[in-house]
Coordinates of C-alpha atoms in Angstrom, one line a residue:
M17 CA -13.2 -30.4 19.9
K18 CA -13.8 -26.7 19.2
N19 CA -10.1 -25.8 19.5
Q20 CA -8.7 -28.7 17.5
T21 CA -6.7 -27.3 14.5
T22 CA -7.5 -29.0 11.2
Y23 CA -5.4 -29.0 8.1
H24 CA -6.7 -28.6 4.5
F25 CA -5.8 -28.2 0.9
I26 CA -8.0 -26.2 -1.5
E27 CA -7.6 -25.2 -5.1
I28 CA -7.5 -21.4 -5.5
N29 CA -7.0 -19.8 -9.0
G30 CA -5.5 -23.1 -10.2
V31 CA -3.0 -23.4 -7.3
N32 CA -3.3 -26.0 -4.5
I33 CA -3.3 -23.9 -1.3
F34 CA -2.7 -25.3 2.2
Y35 CA -4.5 -23.7 5.2
R36 CA -5.0 -24.3 8.9
E37 CA -8.4 -23.8 10.6
A38 CA -9.5 -23.9 14.2
G39 CA -12.2 -22.6 16.5
P40 CA -16.0 -22.4 16.2
K41 CA -17.1 -21.6 12.6
N42 CA -19.9 -19.4 13.9
A43 CA -17.5 -17.3 16.0
P44 CA -15.8 -14.1 14.7
T45 CA -13.0 -14.9 12.2
L46 CA -9.4 -13.8 12.4
V47 CA -7.4 -14.3 9.2
L48 CA -3.7 -14.8 9.9
L49 CA -1.3 -13.5 7.2
H50 CA 2.2 -14.8 7.5
G51 CA 5.5 -13.1 6.7
Y52 CA 8.7 -13.9 4.8
P53 CA 10.4 -16.4 5.0
A54 CA 7.8 -18.2 7.1
S55 CA 4.4 -19.9 6.6
S56 CA 1.2 -20.5 8.6
H57 CA 3.5 -22.6 10.9
M58 CA 4.4 -19.3 12.6
F59 CA 0.8 -19.1 13.9
R60 CA 0.6 -22.6 15.4
N61 CA 0.7 -21.4 19.0
L62 CA -1.5 -18.3 18.5
I63 CA -4.1 -20.5 16.9
D64 CA -4.2 -22.8 19.9
Q65 CA -4.4 -19.8 22.3
L66 CA -7.3 -18.0 20.5
S67 CA -9.4 -20.9 19.1
D68 CA -11.5 -21.3 22.2
K69 CA -13.5 -18.2 21.3
Y70 CA -12.5 -17.3 17.7
H71 CA -12.4 -18.9 14.3
L72 CA -8.9 -18.9 12.9
I73 CA -7.8 -19.2 9.3
A74 CA -4.1 -19.3 8.3
A75 CA -3.0 -20.1 4.7
D76 CA 0.4 -20.6 3.1
Y77 CA 1.1 -18.4 0.1
P78 CA 2.1 -20.1 -3.1
G79 CA 5.7 -21.3 -2.8
Y80 CA 5.6 -21.2 1.0
G81 CA 4.9 -23.9 3.6
R82 CA 2.8 -26.7 2.2
S83 CA 1.1 -24.7 -0.6
E84 CA 1.9 -25.6 -4.2
Q85 CA 4.8 -23.8 -5.9
P86 CA 3.7 -23.2 -9.5
P87 CA 6.6 -22.7 -12.0
I88 CA 7.6 -19.1 -12.4
A89 CA 6.7 -19.5 -16.1
D90 CA 3.1 -20.2 -15.1
F91 CA 2.5 -17.9 -12.1
D92 CA 3.4 -14.3 -11.2
Y93 CA 4.8 -14.2 -7.7
T94 CA 3.5 -10.8 -6.7
F95 CA 1.7 -9.3 -3.8
D96 CA -1.3 -8.6 -6.0
N97 CA -1.6 -12.3 -6.7
F98 CA -1.1 -13.3 -3.1
A99 CA -3.9 -10.9 -2.1
S100 CA -6.1 -12.4 -4.8
I101 CA -5.4 -15.9 -3.5
I102 CA -6.4 -15.0 0.1
E103 CA -9.5 -13.0 -1.0
T104 CA -10.7 -16.0 -3.1
L105 CA -10.0 -18.4 -0.3
L106 CA -12.2 -16.4 2.0
D107 CA -14.9 -16.2 -0.6
K108 CA -14.8 -20.0 -1.1
L109 CA -15.1 -20.5 2.7
N110 CA -18.1 -18.1 2.8
I111 CA -16.3 -15.8 5.2
S112 CA -17.6 -12.3 4.5
R113 CA -16.5 -10.5 7.7
Y114 CA -13.2 -10.9 9.5
S115 CA -10.3 -9.4 11.3
L116 CA -6.9 -9.5 9.7
Y117 CA -3.6 -10.2 11.4
L118 CA -0.9 -8.6 9.3
M119 CA 2.8 -9.5 9.8
D120 CA 5.7 -8.6 7.5
Y121 CA 4.6 -9.7 3.9
G122 CA 1.1 -10.2 5.4
A123 CA 0.8 -6.4 5.7
P124 CA 0.9 -5.5 2.0
V125 CA -1.3 -8.6 1.3
G126 CA -3.8 -7.5 4.0
W127 CA -3.8 -3.8 3.2
R128 CA -4.7 -4.6 -0.4
I129 CA -7.7 -6.6 0.8
A130 CA -8.8 -4.1 3.5
A131 CA -8.6 -1.1 1.2
K132 CA -10.6 -3.0 -1.5
H133 CA -13.2 -4.4 1.0
P134 CA -13.4 -2.0 3.9
D135 CA -16.9 -3.2 4.7
R136 CA -15.7 -6.7 5.4
I137 CA -13.1 -5.7 8.1
D138 CA -13.9 -6.1 11.8
T139 CA -10.5 -5.2 13.2
L140 CA -6.8 -5.0 12.1
I141 CA -4.0 -6.4 14.1
V142 CA -0.5 -5.3 13.0
Q143 CA 2.6 -7.2 14.1
N144 CA 5.8 -5.9 12.6
G145 CA 4.2 -4.9 9.3
C146 CA 4.6 -1.7 7.4
A147 CA 2.4 0.9 5.7
Y148 CA 4.8 3.9 6.0
V149 CA 8.1 4.8 4.5
E150 CA 9.3 5.6 8.1
G151 CA 9.4 1.9 8.6
L152 CA 11.8 1.2 5.8
E153 CA 15.2 2.0 7.3
T154 CA 18.8 0.8 6.7
F155 CA 17.8 -2.8 6.2
W156 CA 16.0 -1.8 3.1
D157 CA 18.9 -0.2 1.3
P158 CA 19.8 -3.3 -0.9
F159 CA 16.1 -3.6 -1.7
R160 CA 15.9 0.0 -2.9
A161 CA 19.0 -0.6 -5.1
Y162 CA 17.3 -3.7 -6.5
W163 CA 14.0 -1.9 -7.2
K164 CA 16.0 0.7 -9.0
D165 CA 18.0 -1.8 -11.1
R166 CA 16.9 -5.4 -11.2
N167 CA 20.3 -6.3 -12.7
D168 CA 22.2 -5.0 -9.7
K169 CA 24.2 -8.1 -8.9
E170 CA 25.6 -6.7 -5.7
A171 CA 22.1 -6.0 -4.3
E172 CA 20.9 -9.4 -5.5
T173 CA 23.8 -11.2 -3.8
T174 CA 23.1 -9.4 -0.5
L175 CA 19.4 -10.2 -0.8
A176 CA 20.0 -13.9 -1.5
T177 CA 21.7 -14.2 1.9
F178 CA 18.4 -13.6 3.7
H179 CA 17.2 -17.0 2.9
N180 CA 20.3 -19.0 3.6
P181 CA 20.4 -20.9 6.9
D182 CA 22.4 -18.2 8.7
G183 CA 20.1 -15.5 7.4
L184 CA 17.0 -17.3 8.4
K185 CA 18.3 -17.9 12.0
W186 CA 19.2 -14.2 12.2
Q187 CA 15.7 -13.1 11.3
Y188 CA 14.3 -15.3 14.1
T189 CA 16.8 -14.5 16.8
H190 CA 18.1 -10.9 16.2
G191 CA 16.7 -8.5 18.9
V192 CA 15.5 -11.4 21.1
P193 CA 16.9 -10.9 24.6
D194 CA 17.0 -14.7 25.2
P195 CA 17.4 -16.5 21.9
S196 CA 17.1 -19.9 23.7
V197 CA 13.3 -19.4 23.7
V198 CA 13.1 -19.4 19.9
S199 CA 12.8 -22.9 18.5
P200 CA 15.3 -23.9 15.8
D201 CA 12.4 -25.8 14.2
N202 CA 11.3 -22.5 12.7
W203 CA 14.1 -22.0 10.2
E204 CA 14.5 -25.7 9.6
I205 CA 10.8 -25.8 8.5
D206 CA 11.2 -22.6 6.4
L207 CA 14.2 -24.3 4.6
R208 CA 11.8 -27.0 3.5
H209 CA 10.1 -24.7 1.0
L210 CA 13.0 -22.4 0.4
E211 CA 15.2 -25.2 -0.9
R212 CA 12.6 -26.3 -3.6
P213 CA 13.8 -25.8 -7.2
E214 CA 13.3 -22.2 -8.4
N215 CA 12.4 -21.0 -4.9
G216 CA 15.5 -18.8 -4.6
Q217 CA 14.4 -16.9 -7.7
I218 CA 10.8 -16.7 -6.4
Q219 CA 12.1 -15.0 -3.3
L220 CA 14.1 -12.5 -5.4
D221 CA 11.0 -11.9 -7.6
L222 CA 9.0 -11.0 -4.5
F223 CA 11.8 -8.8 -3.1
Y224 CA 11.6 -6.9 -6.4
D225 CA 7.8 -6.8 -6.3
Y226 CA 7.9 -5.4 -2.8
G227 CA 8.8 -2.2 -4.6
T228 CA 5.2 -2.0 -5.6
N229 CA 4.1 -1.5 -2.0
P230 CA 5.6 1.9 -0.9
P231 CA 3.8 3.7 -3.8
K232 CA 0.5 2.3 -2.3
Y233 CA 1.2 3.6 1.2
P234 CA -0.7 6.9 0.6
E235 CA -3.7 4.9 -0.6
W236 CA -3.6 2.7 2.5
Q237 CA -3.1 5.7 4.8
Q238 CA -6.2 7.3 3.2
Y239 CA -8.1 4.1 3.9
F240 CA -7.1 4.5 7.6
R241 CA -8.4 8.1 7.6
D242 CA -11.6 7.4 5.7
Y243 CA -12.7 4.3 7.5
N244 CA -11.2 4.6 11.0
P245 CA -10.7 0.9 11.4
E246 CA -10.2 -0.5 14.9
M247 CA -6.5 -1.4 15.0
L248 CA -4.2 -3.1 17.5
I249 CA -0.4 -2.9 17.2
V250 CA 1.6 -5.6 18.9
Y251 CA 5.2 -4.9 17.8
G252 CA 8.6 -6.4 18.6
K253 CA 10.4 -3.2 19.4
N254 CA 13.9 -4.6 18.6
D255 CA 13.1 -5.5 15.0
Y256 CA 15.8 -4.4 12.6
I257 CA 13.7 -5.3 9.5
F258 CA 10.5 -3.3 10.4
P259 CA 11.7 -1.1 13.3
Q260 CA 9.6 0.7 15.9
S261 CA 9.5 3.9 13.7
G262 CA 7.2 2.1 11.4
A263 CA 4.9 1.3 14.3
E264 CA 4.9 4.8 15.5
A265 CA 3.9 6.1 12.1
Y266 CA 0.4 4.5 12.3
K267 CA -0.4 7.1 15.0
K268 CA -0.5 9.8 12.3
D269 CA -3.6 8.4 10.6
V270 CA -5.3 5.7 12.8
K271 CA -7.7 7.2 15.4
N272 CA -8.9 3.9 16.9
L273 CA -5.5 2.6 17.8
E274 CA -4.3 0.5 20.7
Y275 CA -0.5 0.4 20.8
H276 CA 1.7 -2.2 22.5
L277 CA 5.5 -2.8 22.2
F278 CA 7.2 -5.9 23.3
D279 CA 10.9 -6.6 24.1
A280 CA 11.1 -8.8 21.1
G281 CA 12.5 -9.1 17.5
H282 CA 10.9 -9.6 14.1
F283 CA 9.0 -12.9 14.9
A284 CA 7.7 -11.6 18.2
L285 CA 5.3 -14.5 18.6
E286 CA 8.2 -16.8 19.2
S287 CA 9.4 -15.1 22.4
H288 CA 6.2 -13.3 23.6
G289 CA 3.4 -15.4 22.2
A290 CA 1.5 -15.7 25.4
E291 CA 1.6 -12.0 26.1
I292 CA 0.6 -11.1 22.6
A293 CA -2.2 -13.7 22.5
A294 CA -3.6 -12.2 25.8
T295 CA -3.5 -8.7 24.3
I296 CA -5.2 -9.8 21.2
K297 CA -7.9 -11.7 23.1
D298 CA -8.7 -8.7 25.3
F299 CA -8.9 -6.5 22.2
L300 CA -11.1 -8.8 20.2
D301 CA -13.4 -9.4 23.2
R302 CA -14.0 -5.7 23.4
K303 CA -14.2 -4.8 19.7
V304 CA -15.8 -7.8 17.9
S305 CA -19.4 -8.9 18.7
Q306 CA -19.7 -12.5 19.6

């Protein structure tokens, strides 16, 4: 069955990485990069909706989902390392051209890859992911305090609440007009990896390392101007984490931009998955040669 999702483990840079794959392998590839605090599970429905015509790859980052969680003493939990993991995975799978779906943490992972390998990029699909300081509003105040002083215990205490059960539920349901359409399985599945020993500190390490991303924004914006990638924005307009202002900012530098807002929150696929999938399919059908 060409649209049957299969599940795999592969060793990448010494780490056992889990990934989902679906669709014809000779079709154009879309690489799905998940956000915090999720995993490739967030793409389960989108994979089913696109795999009749497209080849889908969705991996879990180290410490997320079903991927291995190396001890902090043995592995640097950074966005540079995550990008290296995904890049090496694609090399091992002999995937040399692809589109990227960038959501939340997936944005800084994907922008690193795209800026390094602009010749490999077919299209870019951005869903509530940032490349502009305009997209870092009030929600990011405790992060900025933490970036300034990693020993700021008040900031650390605030940040730690984001991956407790109430904080997880809030990320999935805030800004969603009808929260009953969002499956509670989402945050229960996230808790599976977040409750592993050391994982709380891993999340804090990544919150701190997120501070390496805003200084790269000018470089990524220059990439947009230099290479004019085909970009689709499918944004939940009610997202408090990455608000609409961050989506609007792409208009400054991206000429080949198609822009869509949905009455959704941070995890827009949970409430508007069918509409977003249809928008993506229309975009890829026009922009990527079969």
